[in-house]
Tab-separated table of C-alpha atoms and ligand atoms in Angstrom:
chain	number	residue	atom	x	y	z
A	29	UNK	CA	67.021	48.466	97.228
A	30	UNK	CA	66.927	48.624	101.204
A	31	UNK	CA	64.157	50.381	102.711
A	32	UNK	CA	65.661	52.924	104.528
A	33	UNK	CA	64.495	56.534	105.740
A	34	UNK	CA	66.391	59.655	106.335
A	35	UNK	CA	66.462	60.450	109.661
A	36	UNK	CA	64.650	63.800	110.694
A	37	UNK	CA	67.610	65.310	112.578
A	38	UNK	CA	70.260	65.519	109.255
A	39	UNK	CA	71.248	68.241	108.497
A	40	UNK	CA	70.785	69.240	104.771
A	41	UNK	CA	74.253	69.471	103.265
A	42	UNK	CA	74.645	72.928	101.329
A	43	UNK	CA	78.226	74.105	102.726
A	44	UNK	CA	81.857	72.610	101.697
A	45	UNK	CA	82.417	71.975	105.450
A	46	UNK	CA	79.353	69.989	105.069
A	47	UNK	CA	79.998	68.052	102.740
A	48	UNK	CA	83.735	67.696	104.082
A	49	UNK	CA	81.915	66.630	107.033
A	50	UNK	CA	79.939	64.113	104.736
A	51	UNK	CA	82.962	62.383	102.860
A	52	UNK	CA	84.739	61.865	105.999
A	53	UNK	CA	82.110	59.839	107.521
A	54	UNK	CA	81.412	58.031	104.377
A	55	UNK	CA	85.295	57.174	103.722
A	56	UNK	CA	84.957	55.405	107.362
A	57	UNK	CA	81.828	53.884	106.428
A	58	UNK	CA	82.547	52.659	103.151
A	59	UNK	CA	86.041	51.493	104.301
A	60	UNK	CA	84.483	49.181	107.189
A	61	UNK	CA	81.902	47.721	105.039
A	62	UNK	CA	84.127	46.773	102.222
A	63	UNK	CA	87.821	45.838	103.700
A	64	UNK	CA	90.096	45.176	101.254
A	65	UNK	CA	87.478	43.520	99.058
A	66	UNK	CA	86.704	45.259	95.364
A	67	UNK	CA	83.865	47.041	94.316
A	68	UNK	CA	82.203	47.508	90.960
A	69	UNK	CA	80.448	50.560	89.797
A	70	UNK	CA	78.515	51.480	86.635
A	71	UNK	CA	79.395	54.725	86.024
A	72	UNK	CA	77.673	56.971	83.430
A	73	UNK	CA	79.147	59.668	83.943
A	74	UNK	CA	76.186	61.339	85.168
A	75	UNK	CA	75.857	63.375	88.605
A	76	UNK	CA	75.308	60.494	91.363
A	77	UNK	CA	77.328	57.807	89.827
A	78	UNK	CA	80.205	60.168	88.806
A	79	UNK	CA	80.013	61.117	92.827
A	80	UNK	CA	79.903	58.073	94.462
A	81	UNK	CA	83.166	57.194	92.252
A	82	UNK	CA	85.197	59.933	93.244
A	83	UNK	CA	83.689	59.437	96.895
A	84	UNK	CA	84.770	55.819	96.501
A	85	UNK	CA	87.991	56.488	94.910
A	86	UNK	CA	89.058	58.622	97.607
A	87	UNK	CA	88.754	55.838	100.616
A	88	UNK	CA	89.514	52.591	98.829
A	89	UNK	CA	91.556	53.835	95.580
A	90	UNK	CA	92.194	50.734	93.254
A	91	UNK	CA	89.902	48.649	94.800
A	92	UNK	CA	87.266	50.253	92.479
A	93	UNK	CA	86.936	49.473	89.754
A	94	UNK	CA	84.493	51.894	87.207
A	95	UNK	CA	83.412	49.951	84.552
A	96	UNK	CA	81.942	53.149	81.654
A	97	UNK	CA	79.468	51.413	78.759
A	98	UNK	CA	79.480	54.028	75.909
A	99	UNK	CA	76.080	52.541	74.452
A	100	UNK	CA	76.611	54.951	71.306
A	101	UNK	CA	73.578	57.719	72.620
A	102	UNK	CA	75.880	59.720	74.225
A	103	UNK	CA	75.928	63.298	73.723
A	104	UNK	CA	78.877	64.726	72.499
A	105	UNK	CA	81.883	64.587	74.403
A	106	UNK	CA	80.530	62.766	77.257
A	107	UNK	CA	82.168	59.506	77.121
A	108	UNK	CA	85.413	61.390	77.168
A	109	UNK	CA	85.119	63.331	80.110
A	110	UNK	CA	84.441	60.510	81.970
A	111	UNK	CA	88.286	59.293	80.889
A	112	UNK	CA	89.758	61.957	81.284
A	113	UNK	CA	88.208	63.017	84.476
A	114	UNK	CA	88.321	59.279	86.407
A	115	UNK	CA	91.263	57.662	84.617
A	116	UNK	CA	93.587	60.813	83.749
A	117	UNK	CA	92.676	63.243	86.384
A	118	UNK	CA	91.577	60.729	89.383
A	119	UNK	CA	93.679	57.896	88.368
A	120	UNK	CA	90.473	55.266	88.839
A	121	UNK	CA	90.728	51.714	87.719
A	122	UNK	CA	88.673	52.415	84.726
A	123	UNK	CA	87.028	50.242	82.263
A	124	UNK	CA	85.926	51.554	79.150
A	125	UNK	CA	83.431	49.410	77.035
A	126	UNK	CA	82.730	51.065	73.385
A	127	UNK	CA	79.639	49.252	72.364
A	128	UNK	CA	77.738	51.493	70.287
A	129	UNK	CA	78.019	48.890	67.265
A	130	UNK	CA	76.173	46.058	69.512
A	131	UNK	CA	73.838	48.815	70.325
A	132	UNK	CA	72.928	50.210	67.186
A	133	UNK	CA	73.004	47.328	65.394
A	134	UNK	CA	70.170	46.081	67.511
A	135	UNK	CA	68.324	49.229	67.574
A	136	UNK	CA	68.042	49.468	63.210
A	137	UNK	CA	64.801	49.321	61.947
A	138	UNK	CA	63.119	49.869	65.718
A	139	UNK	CA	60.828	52.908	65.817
A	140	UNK	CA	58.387	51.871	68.994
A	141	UNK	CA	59.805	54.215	71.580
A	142	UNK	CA	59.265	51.360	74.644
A	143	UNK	CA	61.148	49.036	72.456
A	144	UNK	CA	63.645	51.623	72.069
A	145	UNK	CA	64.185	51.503	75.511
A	146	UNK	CA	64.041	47.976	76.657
A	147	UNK	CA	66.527	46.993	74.061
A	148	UNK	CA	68.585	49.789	75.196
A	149	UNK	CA	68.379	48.765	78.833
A	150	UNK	CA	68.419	44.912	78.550
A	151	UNK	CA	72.004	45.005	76.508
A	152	UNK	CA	73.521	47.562	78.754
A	153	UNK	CA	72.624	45.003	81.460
A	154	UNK	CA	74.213	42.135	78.800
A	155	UNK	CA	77.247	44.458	78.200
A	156	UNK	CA	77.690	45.015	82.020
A	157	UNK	CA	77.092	41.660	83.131
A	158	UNK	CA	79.859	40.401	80.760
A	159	UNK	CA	82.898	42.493	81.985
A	160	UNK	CA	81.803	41.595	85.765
A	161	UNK	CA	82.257	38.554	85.012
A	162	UNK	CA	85.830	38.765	83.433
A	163	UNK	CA	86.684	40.164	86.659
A	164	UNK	CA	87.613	38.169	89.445
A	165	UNK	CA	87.199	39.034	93.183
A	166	UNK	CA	84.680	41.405	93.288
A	167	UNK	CA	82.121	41.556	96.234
A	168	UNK	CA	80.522	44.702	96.203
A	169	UNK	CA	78.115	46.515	93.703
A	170	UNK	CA	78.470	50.136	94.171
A	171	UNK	CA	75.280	52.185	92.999
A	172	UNK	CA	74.821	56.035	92.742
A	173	UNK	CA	70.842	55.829	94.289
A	174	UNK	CA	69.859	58.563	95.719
A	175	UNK	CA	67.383	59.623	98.551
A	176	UNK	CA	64.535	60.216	95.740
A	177	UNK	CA	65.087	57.077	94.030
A	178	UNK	CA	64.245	54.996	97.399
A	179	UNK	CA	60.637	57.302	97.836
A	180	UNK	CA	59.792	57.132	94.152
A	181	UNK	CA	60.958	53.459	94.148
A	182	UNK	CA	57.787	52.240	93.340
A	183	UNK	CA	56.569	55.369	91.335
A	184	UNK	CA	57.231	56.340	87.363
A	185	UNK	CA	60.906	56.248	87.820
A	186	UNK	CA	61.471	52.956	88.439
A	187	UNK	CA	61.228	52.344	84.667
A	188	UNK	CA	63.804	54.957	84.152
A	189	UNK	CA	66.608	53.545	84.823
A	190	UNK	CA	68.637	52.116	82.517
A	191	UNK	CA	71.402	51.199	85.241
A	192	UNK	CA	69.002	48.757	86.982
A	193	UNK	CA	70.903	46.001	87.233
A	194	UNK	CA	70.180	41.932	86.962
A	195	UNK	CA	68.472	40.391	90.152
A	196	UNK	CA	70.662	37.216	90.528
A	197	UNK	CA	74.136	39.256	90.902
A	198	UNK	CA	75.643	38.116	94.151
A	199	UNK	CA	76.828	41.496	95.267
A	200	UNK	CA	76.771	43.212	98.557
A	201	UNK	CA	75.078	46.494	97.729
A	202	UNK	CA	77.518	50.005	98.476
A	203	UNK	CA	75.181	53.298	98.198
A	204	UNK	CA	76.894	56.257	100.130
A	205	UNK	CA	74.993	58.880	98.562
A	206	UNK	CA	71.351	57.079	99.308
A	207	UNK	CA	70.538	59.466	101.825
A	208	UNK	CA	70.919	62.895	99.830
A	209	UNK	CA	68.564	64.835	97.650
A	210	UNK	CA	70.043	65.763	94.327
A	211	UNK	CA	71.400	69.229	95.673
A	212	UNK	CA	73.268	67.525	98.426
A	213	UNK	CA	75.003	65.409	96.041
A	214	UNK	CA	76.199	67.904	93.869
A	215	UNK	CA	77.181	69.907	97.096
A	216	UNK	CA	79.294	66.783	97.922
A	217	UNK	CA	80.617	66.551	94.267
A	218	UNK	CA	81.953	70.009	94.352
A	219	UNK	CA	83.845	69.086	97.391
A	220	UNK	CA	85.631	66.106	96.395
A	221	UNK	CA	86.568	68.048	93.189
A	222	UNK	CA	84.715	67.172	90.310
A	223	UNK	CA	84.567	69.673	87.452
A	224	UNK	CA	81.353	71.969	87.598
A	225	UNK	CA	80.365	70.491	83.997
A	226	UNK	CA	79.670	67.147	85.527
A	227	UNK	CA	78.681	68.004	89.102
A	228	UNK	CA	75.629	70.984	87.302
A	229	UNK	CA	74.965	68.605	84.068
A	230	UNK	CA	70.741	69.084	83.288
A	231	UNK	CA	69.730	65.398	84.097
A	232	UNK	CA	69.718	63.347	81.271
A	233	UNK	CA	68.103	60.118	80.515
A	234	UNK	CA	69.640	56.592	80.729
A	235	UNK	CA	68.601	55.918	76.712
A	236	UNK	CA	70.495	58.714	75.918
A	237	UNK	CA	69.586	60.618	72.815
A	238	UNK	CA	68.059	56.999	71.812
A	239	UNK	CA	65.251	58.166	72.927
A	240	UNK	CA	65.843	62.162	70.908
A	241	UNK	CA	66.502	60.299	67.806
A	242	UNK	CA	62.907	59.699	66.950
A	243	UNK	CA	61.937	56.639	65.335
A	244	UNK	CA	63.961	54.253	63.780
A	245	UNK	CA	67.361	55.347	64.820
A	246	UNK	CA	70.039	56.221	62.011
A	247	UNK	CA	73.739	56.750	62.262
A	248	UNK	CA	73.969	60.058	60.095
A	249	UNK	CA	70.308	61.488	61.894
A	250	UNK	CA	72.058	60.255	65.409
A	251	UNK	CA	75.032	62.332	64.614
A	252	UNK	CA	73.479	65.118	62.996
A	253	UNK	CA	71.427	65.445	66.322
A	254	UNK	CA	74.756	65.233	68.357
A	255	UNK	CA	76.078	68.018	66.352
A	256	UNK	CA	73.197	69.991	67.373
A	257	UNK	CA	72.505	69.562	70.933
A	258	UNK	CA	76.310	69.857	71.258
A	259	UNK	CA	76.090	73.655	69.717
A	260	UNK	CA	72.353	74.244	71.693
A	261	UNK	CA	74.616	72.825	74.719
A	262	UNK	CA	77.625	75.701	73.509
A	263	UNK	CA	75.074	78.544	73.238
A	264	UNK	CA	73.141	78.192	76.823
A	265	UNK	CA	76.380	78.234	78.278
A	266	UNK	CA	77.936	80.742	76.636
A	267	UNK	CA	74.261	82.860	77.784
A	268	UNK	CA	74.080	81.850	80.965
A	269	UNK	CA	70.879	79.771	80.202
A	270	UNK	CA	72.355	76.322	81.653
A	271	UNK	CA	71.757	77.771	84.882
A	272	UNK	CA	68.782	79.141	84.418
A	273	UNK	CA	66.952	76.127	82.583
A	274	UNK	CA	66.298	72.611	83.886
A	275	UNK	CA	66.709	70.719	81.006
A	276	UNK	CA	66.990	71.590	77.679
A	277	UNK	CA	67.882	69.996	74.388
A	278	UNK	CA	66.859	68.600	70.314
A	279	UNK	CA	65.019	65.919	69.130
A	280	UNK	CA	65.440	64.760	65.910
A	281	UNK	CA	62.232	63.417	63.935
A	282	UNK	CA	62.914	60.606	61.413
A	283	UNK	CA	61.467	63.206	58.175
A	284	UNK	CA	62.891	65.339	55.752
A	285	UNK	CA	61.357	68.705	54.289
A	286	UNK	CA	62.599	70.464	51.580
A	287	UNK	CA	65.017	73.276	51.626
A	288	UNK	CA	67.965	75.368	49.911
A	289	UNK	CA	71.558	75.485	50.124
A	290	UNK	CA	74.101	76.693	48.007
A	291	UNK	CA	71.923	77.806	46.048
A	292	UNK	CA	70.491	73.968	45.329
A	293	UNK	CA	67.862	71.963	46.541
A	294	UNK	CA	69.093	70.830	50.063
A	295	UNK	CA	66.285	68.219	51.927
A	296	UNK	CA	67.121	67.730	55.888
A	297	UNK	CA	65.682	66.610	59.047
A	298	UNK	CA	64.058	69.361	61.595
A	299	UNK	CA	65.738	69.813	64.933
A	300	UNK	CA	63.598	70.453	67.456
A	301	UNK	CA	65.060	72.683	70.165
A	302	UNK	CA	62.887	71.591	73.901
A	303	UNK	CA	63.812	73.714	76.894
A	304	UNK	CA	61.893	73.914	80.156
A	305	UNK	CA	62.086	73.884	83.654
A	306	UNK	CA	60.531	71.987	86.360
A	307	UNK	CA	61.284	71.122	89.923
A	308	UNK	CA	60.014	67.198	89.726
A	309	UNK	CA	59.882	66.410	85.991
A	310	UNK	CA	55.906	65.518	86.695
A	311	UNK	CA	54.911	69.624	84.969
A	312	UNK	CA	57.332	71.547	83.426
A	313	UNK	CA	56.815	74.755	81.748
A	314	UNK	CA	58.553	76.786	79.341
A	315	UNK	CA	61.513	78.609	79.544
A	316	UNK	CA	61.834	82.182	77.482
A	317	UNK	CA	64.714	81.988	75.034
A	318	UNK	CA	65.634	85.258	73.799
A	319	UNK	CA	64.951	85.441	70.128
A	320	UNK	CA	68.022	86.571	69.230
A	321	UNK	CA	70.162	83.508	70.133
A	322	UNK	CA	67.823	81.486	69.271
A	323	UNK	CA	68.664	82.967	65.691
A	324	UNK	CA	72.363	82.762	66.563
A	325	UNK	CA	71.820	78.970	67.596
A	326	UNK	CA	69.337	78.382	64.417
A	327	UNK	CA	71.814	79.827	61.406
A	328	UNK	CA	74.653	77.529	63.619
A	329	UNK	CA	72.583	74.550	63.323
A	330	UNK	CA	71.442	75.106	60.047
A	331	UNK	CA	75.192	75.756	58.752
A	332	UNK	CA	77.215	73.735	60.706
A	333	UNK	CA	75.209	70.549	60.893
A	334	UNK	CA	75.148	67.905	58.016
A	335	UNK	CA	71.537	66.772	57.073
A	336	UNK	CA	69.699	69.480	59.857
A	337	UNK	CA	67.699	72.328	57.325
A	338	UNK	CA	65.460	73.692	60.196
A	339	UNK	CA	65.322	74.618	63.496
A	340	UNK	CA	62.060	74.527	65.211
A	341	UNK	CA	61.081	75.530	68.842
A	342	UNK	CA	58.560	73.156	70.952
A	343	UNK	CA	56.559	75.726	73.225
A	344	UNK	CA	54.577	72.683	74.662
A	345	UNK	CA	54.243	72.604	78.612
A	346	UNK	CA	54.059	69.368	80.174
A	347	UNK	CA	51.214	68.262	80.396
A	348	UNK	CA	49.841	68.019	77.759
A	349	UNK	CA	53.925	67.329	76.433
A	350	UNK	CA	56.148	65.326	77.666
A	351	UNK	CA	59.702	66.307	77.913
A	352	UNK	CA	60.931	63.979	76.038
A	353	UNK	CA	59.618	63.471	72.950
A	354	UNK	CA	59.018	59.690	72.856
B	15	LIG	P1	59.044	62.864	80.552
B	15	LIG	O1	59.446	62.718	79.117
B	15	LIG	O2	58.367	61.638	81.088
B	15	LIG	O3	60.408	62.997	81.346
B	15	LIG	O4	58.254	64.115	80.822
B	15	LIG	C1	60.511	63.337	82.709
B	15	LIG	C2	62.007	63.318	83.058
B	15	LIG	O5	62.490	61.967	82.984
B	15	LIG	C3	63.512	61.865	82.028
B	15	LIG	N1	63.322	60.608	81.285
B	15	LIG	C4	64.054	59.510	81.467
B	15	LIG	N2	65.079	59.264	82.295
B	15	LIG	N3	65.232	57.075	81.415
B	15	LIG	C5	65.688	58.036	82.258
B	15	LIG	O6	66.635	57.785	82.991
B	15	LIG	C6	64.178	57.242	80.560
B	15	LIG	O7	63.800	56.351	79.828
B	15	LIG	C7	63.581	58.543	80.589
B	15	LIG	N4	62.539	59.078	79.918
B	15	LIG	C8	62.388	60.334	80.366
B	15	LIG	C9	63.373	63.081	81.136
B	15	LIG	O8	64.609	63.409	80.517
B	15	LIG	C10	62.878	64.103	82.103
B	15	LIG	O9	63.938	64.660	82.837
């Protein structure tokens, strides 16, 4: 990553004819760095890398080309926004890699969370690595860093991210975004049209709910926790909690209690609702959920979600919590 500062004299981009003002530059920029070479981007689907590829589609069009590695711990939905928003709606040169079977396979029986992680990490890198080099005539590596990633570069993030990508590839780094803080970007996002589901998403971490599934990770606990943070997800939005709250979601732990359904004995895992809100992730406190949804949100769980018989609320502030569980 280069070393470079933001100079004192930008302006902080909070307007639309800011952030116009932004693209325009960048389309220039971007379009006299790369030619009429290619460029390859990861792209998550998260805020900055879902940014710099509409950024990027917009001033070199085909010569992108997204490549989107559904590693299986995506939450629900997710994967296919990012189709329909890049390659039905923006018309991007889209690649989409399903490799949650290479994933989970190698995840089975793994309950150390930093395991959990590296595995995840080193075969995205494997997975990523392979299509670029299907490809032929790519120079560039597009990446969606952002100003905070260059200042906590050598800080507790740099573990984070899951996107990091191998050393020896030969690529010409493109980061138009590496200059903005977070709300810039989704300033910037807003502009060039992205839905306000992707551009306002709470952040969300590179292992995915890998890291939510506690333990050893199991298809049917994986999904049953996708069902629920999908319907947690449903309810803050339909109370207007997703703006309110930083980051909220379940964790799954890998035990069963006993309970009742249909009138017969019905044993499930817990899920662990976690909301709280920050403003660097290093404290977080907690945010008040009214106790009526969360009894809308618990008989939902408990109903609509195979192998979930509890709901349970984490009131932990960070420290002594994390916000993530593992
Ligand atoms: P913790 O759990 O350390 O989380 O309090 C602080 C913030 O970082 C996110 N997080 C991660 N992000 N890869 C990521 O990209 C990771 O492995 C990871 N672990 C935690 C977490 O969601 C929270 O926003």
């Amino acid at each position: 990553m280069d070393l470079v500062r933001r100079p004192e004299e930008m302006v902080r981009i909070t307007t639309k004819e800011l952030a116009d003002k932004f693209i325009d530059e960048q389309i220039n920029e971007v379009r006299s760095q790369v030619g009429d070479k290619k460029v390859l981007l990861a792209l998550s689907g998260g805020v900055d890398s879902s940014v710099v590829a509409a950024l990027l589609i917009k001033a070199i069009g085909k010569q992108l080309v997204c490549v989107h590695v559904n590693h299986g711990l995506m939450r629900k939905g997710e994967s296919e926004q990012v189709i329909e928003v890049f390659r039905n709606q923006l018309d991007a040169n889209l690649i989409y890699i399903d490799a949650t079977d290479r994933f989970l396979d190698l995840l089975k029986d793994v309950a150390e969370p930093e395991k959990k992680r590296k595995i995840i990490g080193g075969e995205f890198i494997k997975v990523f690595d392979e299509e670029a080099s299907k490809l032929e005539g790519i120079s560039f590596l597009a990446q969606g860093t952002i100003y905070p990633d260059i200042l906590e570069s050598d800080g507790v993030k740099a573990h984070h991210n899951v996107g990091g990508l191998p050393e020896d590839m030969q690529f010409e780094l493109v980061e138009p975004v590496k200059l903005l803080y977070k709300d810039e970007v989704r300033v910037v996002g807003k502009a060039l049209g992205l839905p306000a589901s992707m551009v306002d998403r709470q952040p969300f971490p590179g292992p995915g709910l890998g890291v939510r599934c506690l333990g050893a990770i199991t298809r049917d606990r994986l999904e049953a926790l996708r069902e629920a943070d999908a319907i947690l997800r449903e309810e803050f939005d339909k109370n207007g909690l997703n703006t309110k709250v930083w980051q909220y979601f379940i964790a799954v732990p890998d035990f069963k209690s006993v309970g009742v359904r249909d009138s017969k004995r019905y044993e499930g895992w817990p899920a662990i609702i976690r909301a709280v809100n920050t403003t660097d992730a290093m404290t977080a406190t907690i945010e008040e959920i009214p106790y009526e949804l969360l009894h809308t949100i618990t008989n939902r769980i408990t109903s609509e979600v195979e192998g979930i018989n509890r709901v349970l609320l984490d009131l932990t502030p960070k420290p002594v919590g994390t916000i993530e569980w593992e």
